[in-house]
Amino acid sequence: MTQKVLLLPGDGIGPEIVAEAVNVLEALKANHGLDIDMVSGLVGGAAYDVSGHPLPEETMQMARDVDAILLGAVGGYKWETLDISVRPEKGLLGLRSGLGLFANLRPAFLYPQLADASSLKPEVVSGLDILIVRELTGGIYFGQPRGIRTLENGERQGYNTYVYSESEIERIGHVAFQAAMKRNKKVCSVDKANVLEVTELWREVMTDLAQQYPDVELSHMYVDNAAMQLVRNPKQFDVIVTGNMFGDILSDEASMLTGSIGMLPSASLDANNKGMYEPSHGSAPDIAGQNLANPLATILSAAMMLRYSLGREDLAIKIEQAVSKVLDQGLRTGDIYSKGMQKVSTSEMGSAVVKALG
Ligand code: IPM
Ligand code: MG
């Protein structure tokens, strides 16, 4: 049966990079038996401009109806002064929570060809292959109460609530342990259990859960130490599991080990592996519309979509091999450029990947 994919290009560089991923998917449809229908919708600032809301009901309805979603990025200078309730980012957060996409997988994999593009020494990063499993629908991002209130003395106070229930911790823990079973069988759970009760519970639940996975080695690390270890000796990690905010921060950090955040795809999955796929980077308004952005994170996100939601591991591998091939050819967008390589635009990079699919 034909599967349905919703494209949500969003803002900034979103439309440019999604267009390249779509070209890759079209080529797979034309030549490699991929059976999908693609429809497009509005999210983020692009949706706000048309409908006054970053996540119109129509988009949410389409998102519920499809098998998988490919998203570009949301946000930009233009919408930064809007009320927080209608900022583009709310569109993204609404999709994540509305669809129950609690498991965010962010692989930080270093293509050997890019060892020189990392800001760390090649010997520190070569062979790097980490999977960050970030809880995506809870924690301080969604905790209640939240807001900005005025105290009796007239001073304003901002507040958010950091909460995790046992069941939320357990289900993300299962995702991490199961992922580790297919990898190097190591899970490092990152918390701040020396200060925050919510992560004291997190640590306890992870420890209990580990008994169900005797083949996996569980370790715990405070988030400040984890941030340091990621640049000191990143290869000690296999799977990292952590809450929403720590995962947001550590995944940006980990992406730089791989040369550029422009290389890092992500999958956000619900309990049934329905998913939304997006590059881990943002909308990069400073280079939007200039054909400069790196489309590889989005193209690799499409590969993750084929693997996790559409049952086409074979085509996922095909895309990943094609990406490796264009890197072998020396093609580099500005963010991963190093001397002696050939600098290319967004569309040139996308076309090269299509060609490399064979
Ligand atoms: C990410 C982004 C988002 C987040 C923003 C755009 C809301 O930084 O996907 O990592 O904080 O989750
Ligand atoms: Mg982030």
Tab-separated table of C-alpha atoms and ligand atoms in Angstrom:
chain	number	residue	atom	x	y	z
A	1	MET	CA	0.000	0.000	0.000
A	2	THR	CA	1.187	3.495	-0.819
A	3	GLN	CA	2.471	5.192	2.312
A	4	LYS	CA	1.869	8.862	2.998
A	5	VAL	CA	4.511	11.394	3.945
A	6	LEU	CA	3.801	14.927	5.118
A	7	LEU	CA	6.393	17.550	4.204
A	8	LEU	CA	6.638	20.517	6.556
A	9	PRO	CA	9.400	22.747	5.169
A	10	GLY	CA	8.838	25.516	7.744
A	11	ASP	CA	11.036	28.606	7.889
A	12	GLY	CA	14.485	29.927	7.053
A	13	ILE	CA	16.564	27.356	5.217
A	14	GLY	CA	13.784	24.780	5.771
A	15	PRO	CA	12.241	24.999	2.284
A	16	GLU	CA	15.648	24.747	0.550
A	17	ILE	CA	16.856	21.701	2.437
A	18	VAL	CA	13.519	19.875	2.323
A	19	ALA	CA	13.414	20.417	-1.451
A	20	GLU	CA	16.715	18.520	-1.761
A	21	ALA	CA	15.453	15.650	0.391
A	22	VAL	CA	12.315	15.528	-1.756
A	23	ASN	CA	14.459	15.222	-4.891
A	24	VAL	CA	16.179	12.258	-3.286
A	25	LEU	CA	12.836	10.646	-2.401
A	26	GLU	CA	11.498	11.312	-5.920
A	27	ALA	CA	14.523	9.566	-7.377
A	28	LEU	CA	13.905	6.571	-5.116
A	29	LYS	CA	10.275	6.540	-6.271
A	30	ALA	CA	11.261	6.700	-9.917
A	31	ASN	CA	14.093	4.185	-9.897
A	32	HIS	CA	14.071	2.087	-6.755
A	33	GLY	CA	10.491	1.068	-6.043
A	34	LEU	CA	9.696	3.469	-3.236
A	35	ASP	CA	5.907	3.708	-2.967
A	36	ILE	CA	5.004	6.947	-1.175
A	37	ASP	CA	2.769	9.956	-1.711
A	38	MET	CA	4.053	13.295	-0.485
A	39	VAL	CA	1.821	16.154	0.625
A	40	SER	CA	2.913	19.529	1.992
A	41	GLY	CA	1.710	21.560	4.951
A	42	LEU	CA	2.495	24.731	6.861
A	43	VAL	CA	4.174	24.978	10.240
A	44	GLY	CA	6.080	27.600	12.208
A	45	GLY	CA	6.371	31.186	11.060
A	46	ALA	CA	5.210	30.221	7.571
A	47	ALA	CA	1.946	28.977	9.094
A	48	TYR	CA	1.643	31.952	11.430
A	49	ASP	CA	1.880	34.377	8.505
A	50	VAL	CA	-1.007	32.680	6.738
A	51	SER	CA	-3.270	31.615	9.610
A	52	GLY	CA	-2.149	33.435	12.755
A	53	HIS	CA	-1.027	30.185	14.382
A	54	PRO	CA	2.254	28.225	14.083
A	55	LEU	CA	0.394	24.904	14.100
A	56	PRO	CA	-2.964	25.239	12.327
A	57	GLU	CA	-5.514	22.502	12.959
A	58	GLU	CA	-5.326	21.579	9.290
A	59	THR	CA	-1.618	20.772	9.640
A	60	MET	CA	-2.224	18.782	12.814
A	61	GLN	CA	-4.925	16.790	11.027
A	62	MET	CA	-2.618	15.997	8.124
A	63	ALA	CA	0.123	15.030	10.585
A	64	ARG	CA	-2.226	12.560	12.263
A	65	ASP	CA	-3.236	11.034	8.924
A	66	VAL	CA	0.193	10.264	7.456
A	67	ASP	CA	2.716	7.499	8.103
A	68	ALA	CA	5.651	9.855	8.589
A	69	ILE	CA	6.557	13.538	8.595
A	70	LEU	CA	9.648	15.234	7.185
A	71	LEU	CA	10.232	18.655	8.697
A	72	GLY	CA	12.757	21.348	7.773
A	73	ALA	CA	13.130	23.909	10.527
A	74	VAL	CA	11.103	26.614	12.243
A	75	GLY	CA	11.791	30.105	13.519
A	76	GLY	CA	13.431	33.324	12.441
A	77	TYR	CA	14.109	36.951	13.392
A	78	LYS	CA	10.796	38.025	11.957
A	79	TRP	CA	8.767	36.186	14.589
A	80	GLU	CA	11.030	36.642	17.623
A	81	THR	CA	8.945	39.403	19.156
A	82	LEU	CA	5.640	37.525	18.964
A	83	ASP	CA	3.966	36.314	22.113
A	84	ILE	CA	5.612	33.042	23.166
A	85	SER	CA	2.315	31.176	22.676
A	86	VAL	CA	2.365	31.739	18.907
A	87	ARG	CA	6.107	31.655	18.195
A	88	PRO	CA	7.183	29.270	15.443
A	89	GLU	CA	8.868	26.980	17.996
A	90	LYS	CA	5.438	26.331	19.514
A	91	GLY	CA	4.443	24.711	16.221
A	92	LEU	CA	7.255	22.220	16.561
A	93	LEU	CA	6.610	21.561	20.247
A	94	GLY	CA	2.881	21.161	19.512
A	95	LEU	CA	3.591	18.520	16.876
A	96	ARG	CA	5.894	16.636	19.214
A	97	SER	CA	3.478	16.585	22.123
A	98	GLY	CA	0.273	16.343	20.067
A	99	LEU	CA	1.564	13.258	18.275
A	100	GLY	CA	3.158	11.741	21.379
A	101	LEU	CA	6.626	11.712	19.811
A	102	PHE	CA	8.436	11.113	23.075
A	103	ALA	CA	11.578	9.449	21.766
A	104	ASN	CA	14.071	11.638	19.965
A	105	LEU	CA	16.981	9.783	18.392
A	106	ARG	CA	19.939	11.955	17.481
A	107	PRO	CA	22.860	10.017	16.100
A	108	ALA	CA	26.240	11.748	16.102
A	109	PHE	CA	28.164	9.788	13.540
A	110	LEU	CA	31.412	11.005	12.068
A	111	TYR	CA	31.862	10.352	8.403
A	112	PRO	CA	35.579	9.511	8.175
A	113	GLN	CA	35.861	11.975	5.284
A	114	LEU	CA	34.991	14.815	7.679
A	115	ALA	CA	37.485	14.101	10.446
A	116	ASP	CA	39.292	17.310	9.478
A	117	ALA	CA	36.130	19.409	9.567
A	118	SER	CA	35.591	18.823	13.287
A	119	SER	CA	36.932	21.474	15.608
A	120	LEU	CA	38.426	18.645	17.688
A	121	LYS	CA	41.577	16.739	16.781
A	122	PRO	CA	40.966	13.932	14.272
A	123	GLU	CA	42.280	11.300	16.714
A	124	VAL	CA	39.694	12.370	19.305
A	125	VAL	CA	36.740	12.042	16.936
A	126	SER	CA	37.681	9.473	14.306
A	127	GLY	CA	35.388	6.466	14.493
A	128	LEU	CA	32.869	8.394	16.562
A	129	ASP	CA	29.374	6.868	16.633
A	130	ILE	CA	27.086	8.035	19.441
A	131	LEU	CA	23.327	7.846	19.694
A	132	ILE	CA	21.651	10.439	21.878
A	133	VAL	CA	18.201	9.369	23.027
A	134	ARG	CA	16.429	12.501	24.211
A	135	GLU	CA	13.074	12.490	25.968
A	136	LEU	CA	10.982	14.881	23.890
A	137	THR	CA	7.520	15.451	25.320
A	138	GLY	CA	8.160	16.037	29.012
A	139	GLY	CA	10.574	17.623	31.435
A	140	ILE	CA	10.985	21.344	31.853
A	141	TYR	CA	9.836	22.051	28.290
A	142	PHE	CA	6.283	21.037	29.143
A	143	GLY	CA	6.061	21.060	32.953
A	144	GLN	CA	3.294	23.049	34.654
A	145	PRO	CA	3.044	25.573	36.199
A	146	ARG	CA	5.046	27.920	34.031
A	147	GLY	CA	4.981	31.585	33.244
A	148	ILE	CA	6.103	35.043	34.272
A	149	ARG	CA	4.393	36.454	37.365
A	150	THR	CA	4.624	39.660	39.340
A	151	LEU	CA	5.585	39.276	42.968
A	152	GLU	CA	4.119	41.292	45.814
A	153	ASN	CA	7.092	43.636	45.753
A	154	GLY	CA	6.342	44.380	42.097
A	155	GLU	CA	9.314	42.433	40.764
A	156	ARG	CA	8.659	40.018	37.923
A	157	GLN	CA	9.656	36.382	38.247
A	158	GLY	CA	9.919	33.760	35.518
A	159	TYR	CA	9.314	30.122	36.422
A	160	ASN	CA	9.145	26.694	34.838
A	161	THR	CA	8.637	23.280	36.318
A	162	TYR	CA	10.951	20.329	35.832
A	163	VAL	CA	8.888	17.148	36.181
A	164	TYR	CA	9.191	13.534	35.098
A	165	SER	CA	6.884	10.729	36.114
A	166	GLU	CA	8.134	7.161	36.444
A	167	SER	CA	6.276	5.984	33.353
A	168	GLU	CA	7.808	8.750	31.236
A	169	ILE	CA	11.279	7.800	32.407
A	170	GLU	CA	10.647	4.117	31.866
A	171	ARG	CA	9.432	4.398	28.295
A	172	ILE	CA	12.387	6.505	27.149
A	173	GLY	CA	14.667	4.154	29.074
A	174	HIS	CA	13.322	1.173	27.136
A	175	VAL	CA	14.044	2.965	23.864
A	176	ALA	CA	17.630	3.588	24.938
A	177	PHE	CA	18.277	0.051	26.200
A	178	GLN	CA	16.727	-1.479	23.088
A	179	ALA	CA	18.820	0.754	20.847
A	180	ALA	CA	21.931	-0.227	22.788
A	181	MET	CA	21.156	-3.917	22.262
A	182	LYS	CA	21.582	-3.320	18.527
A	183	ARG	CA	24.796	-1.349	19.042
A	184	ASN	CA	27.657	-1.623	21.535
A	185	LYS	CA	25.433	-2.453	24.514
A	186	LYS	CA	26.328	0.570	26.609
A	187	VAL	CA	23.895	3.162	27.974
A	188	CYS	CA	24.999	6.277	29.797
A	189	SER	CA	22.125	7.983	31.584
A	190	VAL	CA	22.739	11.699	32.049
A	191	ASP	CA	21.175	13.565	34.962
A	192	LYS	CA	21.809	16.105	37.697
A	193	ALA	CA	20.926	13.789	40.539
A	194	ASN	CA	23.260	15.591	42.929
A	195	VAL	CA	20.980	18.631	42.867
A	196	LEU	CA	17.574	17.885	41.320
A	197	GLU	CA	15.105	15.436	42.847
A	198	VAL	CA	13.432	14.895	39.487
A	199	THR	CA	16.652	13.434	38.147
A	200	GLU	CA	17.306	11.523	41.352
A	201	LEU	CA	14.123	9.651	40.443
A	202	TRP	CA	15.333	9.445	36.838
A	203	ARG	CA	18.519	7.701	38.017
A	204	GLU	CA	16.591	5.298	40.248
A	205	VAL	CA	14.173	4.290	37.490
A	206	MET	CA	16.995	3.790	34.964
A	207	THR	CA	18.863	1.629	37.455
A	208	ASP	CA	15.799	-0.559	38.023
A	209	LEU	CA	15.131	-0.820	34.313
A	210	ALA	CA	18.671	-2.011	33.650
A	211	GLN	CA	17.820	-5.304	35.354
A	212	GLN	CA	15.625	-6.132	32.358
A	213	TYR	CA	18.637	-5.691	30.079
A	214	PRO	CA	21.416	-7.747	31.644
A	215	ASP	CA	23.508	-7.573	28.456
A	216	VAL	CA	23.630	-3.789	28.528
A	217	GLU	CA	26.075	-1.932	30.706
A	218	LEU	CA	24.427	1.092	32.361
A	219	SER	CA	26.422	4.023	33.683
A	220	HIS	CA	25.296	7.373	35.100
A	221	MET	CA	26.837	10.761	34.585
A	222	TYR	CA	26.035	14.271	35.775
A	223	VAL	CA	25.206	16.549	32.898
A	224	ASP	CA	28.065	18.980	33.531
A	225	ASN	CA	30.559	16.124	33.441
A	226	ALA	CA	28.869	14.689	30.338
A	227	ALA	CA	29.289	18.024	28.553
A	228	MET	CA	32.977	17.897	29.396
A	229	GLN	CA	33.457	14.206	28.538
A	230	LEU	CA	31.854	14.777	25.137
A	231	VAL	CA	34.745	16.985	24.117
A	232	ARG	CA	37.433	15.238	26.181
A	233	ASN	CA	36.823	11.650	25.140
A	234	PRO	CA	33.617	11.313	23.130
A	235	LYS	CA	34.339	7.767	21.992
A	236	GLN	CA	33.632	6.433	25.492
A	237	PHE	CA	29.905	6.809	24.689
A	238	ASP	CA	27.592	4.457	22.841
A	239	VAL	CA	24.000	5.417	23.746
A	240	ILE	CA	23.304	8.475	25.893
A	241	VAL	CA	19.813	8.752	27.386
A	242	THR	CA	18.653	11.967	28.963
A	243	GLY	CA	15.774	14.371	29.515
A	244	ASN	CA	14.419	16.983	27.160
A	245	MET	CA	16.546	20.004	28.014
A	246	PHE	CA	19.839	18.221	28.695
A	247	GLY	CA	19.315	16.317	25.447
A	248	ASP	CA	18.723	19.543	23.549
A	249	ILE	CA	22.015	20.954	24.761
A	250	LEU	CA	24.170	17.821	24.558
A	251	SER	CA	22.972	16.963	21.060
A	252	ASP	CA	24.078	20.341	19.725
A	253	GLU	CA	27.432	19.777	21.369
A	254	ALA	CA	27.749	16.240	20.021
A	255	SER	CA	26.891	17.373	16.526
A	256	MET	CA	29.972	19.563	16.380
A	257	LEU	CA	32.145	16.517	16.974
A	258	THR	CA	30.945	15.299	13.598
A	259	GLY	CA	32.175	18.386	11.791
A	260	SER	CA	28.978	20.342	11.588
A	261	ILE	CA	25.469	20.443	12.935
A	262	GLY	CA	24.588	20.444	9.240
A	263	MET	CA	25.267	16.689	9.197
A	264	LEU	CA	23.048	15.570	12.071
A	265	PRO	CA	19.634	14.005	11.348
A	266	SER	CA	17.012	13.107	13.924
A	267	ALA	CA	13.954	10.959	14.406
A	268	SER	CA	11.148	11.630	16.865
A	269	LEU	CA	9.065	8.526	17.428
A	270	ASP	CA	5.871	7.581	19.196
A	271	ALA	CA	5.160	4.210	20.810
A	272	ASN	CA	4.373	2.672	17.388
A	273	ASN	CA	7.358	4.032	15.486
A	274	LYS	CA	5.312	6.629	13.698
A	275	GLY	CA	7.704	9.463	13.409
A	276	MET	CA	8.694	12.948	12.527
A	277	TYR	CA	12.096	13.397	10.964
A	278	GLU	CA	14.083	16.602	10.982
A	279	PRO	CA	17.622	17.861	10.903
A	280	SER	CA	18.889	18.635	14.407
A	281	HIS	CA	19.866	22.132	13.353
A	282	GLY	CA	17.673	25.214	13.266
A	283	SER	CA	16.365	27.479	10.542
A	284	ALA	CA	19.608	29.471	10.106
A	285	PRO	CA	17.859	32.717	9.085
A	286	ASP	CA	21.234	34.347	8.409
A	287	ILE	CA	21.816	32.167	5.341
A	288	ALA	CA	18.202	31.475	4.347
A	289	GLY	CA	17.331	31.725	0.674
A	290	GLN	CA	20.970	31.882	-0.413
A	291	ASN	CA	21.470	28.291	-1.526
A	292	LEU	CA	24.257	27.941	1.071
A	293	ALA	CA	22.789	25.540	3.642
A	294	ASN	CA	23.932	21.965	4.001
A	295	PRO	CA	21.021	19.692	2.963
A	296	LEU	CA	22.701	16.492	4.195
A	297	ALA	CA	21.149	16.448	7.679
A	298	THR	CA	17.701	16.604	6.052
A	299	ILE	CA	18.567	14.017	3.427
A	300	LEU	CA	19.887	11.756	6.211
A	301	SER	CA	16.669	12.423	8.150
A	302	ALA	CA	14.760	11.098	5.139
A	303	ALA	CA	16.953	7.988	5.400
A	304	MET	CA	15.963	7.587	9.050
A	305	MET	CA	12.322	7.949	7.989
A	306	LEU	CA	12.704	5.106	5.513
A	307	ARG	CA	14.332	2.982	8.201
A	308	TYR	CA	12.074	3.567	11.212
A	309	SER	CA	8.643	4.438	9.832
A	310	LEU	CA	8.449	3.194	6.253
A	311	GLY	CA	10.135	-0.198	6.558
A	312	ARG	CA	12.696	0.470	3.844
A	313	GLU	CA	16.047	-0.137	5.526
A	314	ASP	CA	17.441	-1.018	2.098
A	315	LEU	CA	16.710	2.469	0.757
A	316	ALA	CA	17.933	4.114	3.967
A	317	ILE	CA	21.280	2.428	3.420
A	318	LYS	CA	21.230	3.499	-0.207
A	319	ILE	CA	20.881	7.163	0.818
A	320	GLU	CA	23.590	6.867	3.460
A	321	GLN	CA	25.954	5.307	0.944
A	322	ALA	CA	25.173	8.049	-1.565
A	323	VAL	CA	26.007	10.702	1.053
A	324	SER	CA	29.264	8.942	1.799
A	325	LYS	CA	30.030	8.874	-1.905
A	326	VAL	CA	29.573	12.622	-2.431
A	327	LEU	CA	31.823	13.248	0.550
A	328	ASP	CA	34.392	10.934	-1.057
A	329	GLN	CA	34.095	13.046	-4.184
A	330	GLY	CA	35.232	16.037	-2.115
A	331	LEU	CA	31.980	17.976	-2.323
A	332	ARG	CA	31.436	20.264	0.683
A	333	THR	CA	28.934	22.943	1.617
A	334	GLY	CA	30.442	25.897	3.495
A	335	ASP	CA	29.852	24.473	6.979
A	336	ILE	CA	31.947	21.354	6.331
A	337	TYR	CA	34.421	22.925	3.925
A	338	SER	CA	38.115	22.398	4.422
A	339	LYS	CA	41.052	23.293	2.188
A	340	GLY	CA	41.425	21.326	-1.011
A	341	MET	CA	37.760	20.357	-1.150
A	342	GLN	CA	35.186	21.565	-3.643
A	343	LYS	CA	32.730	24.088	-2.235
A	344	VAL	CA	29.171	23.510	-3.448
A	345	SER	CA	25.730	25.025	-2.939
A	346	THR	CA	22.669	23.452	-1.329
A	347	SER	CA	21.217	22.398	-4.660
A	348	GLU	CA	24.534	21.155	-6.040
A	349	MET	CA	24.968	18.968	-2.975
A	350	GLY	CA	21.410	17.640	-3.303
A	351	SER	CA	21.842	16.857	-6.992
A	352	ALA	CA	25.118	15.078	-6.305
A	353	VAL	CA	23.387	12.816	-3.784
A	354	VAL	CA	20.617	12.039	-6.285
A	355	LYS	CA	23.246	11.157	-8.870
A	356	ALA	CA	25.154	8.993	-6.395
A	357	LEU	CA	22.048	6.910	-5.699
A	358	GLY	CA	22.677	5.274	-9.056
B	1	IPM	C1	15.785	21.226	18.749
B	1	IPM	C2	15.487	22.698	18.789
B	1	IPM	C3	14.126	22.895	19.433
B	1	IPM	C4	14.220	22.367	20.852
B	1	IPM	C5	13.600	24.342	19.412
B	1	IPM	C6	13.560	24.910	18.015
B	1	IPM	C7	12.257	24.458	20.085
B	1	IPM	O1	16.505	23.375	19.457
B	1	IPM	O2	15.011	20.492	18.108
B	1	IPM	O3	16.785	20.817	19.320
B	1	IPM	O4	14.652	23.076	21.761
B	1	IPM	O5	13.847	21.212	21.048
B	2	MG	MG	18.179	22.180	19.941
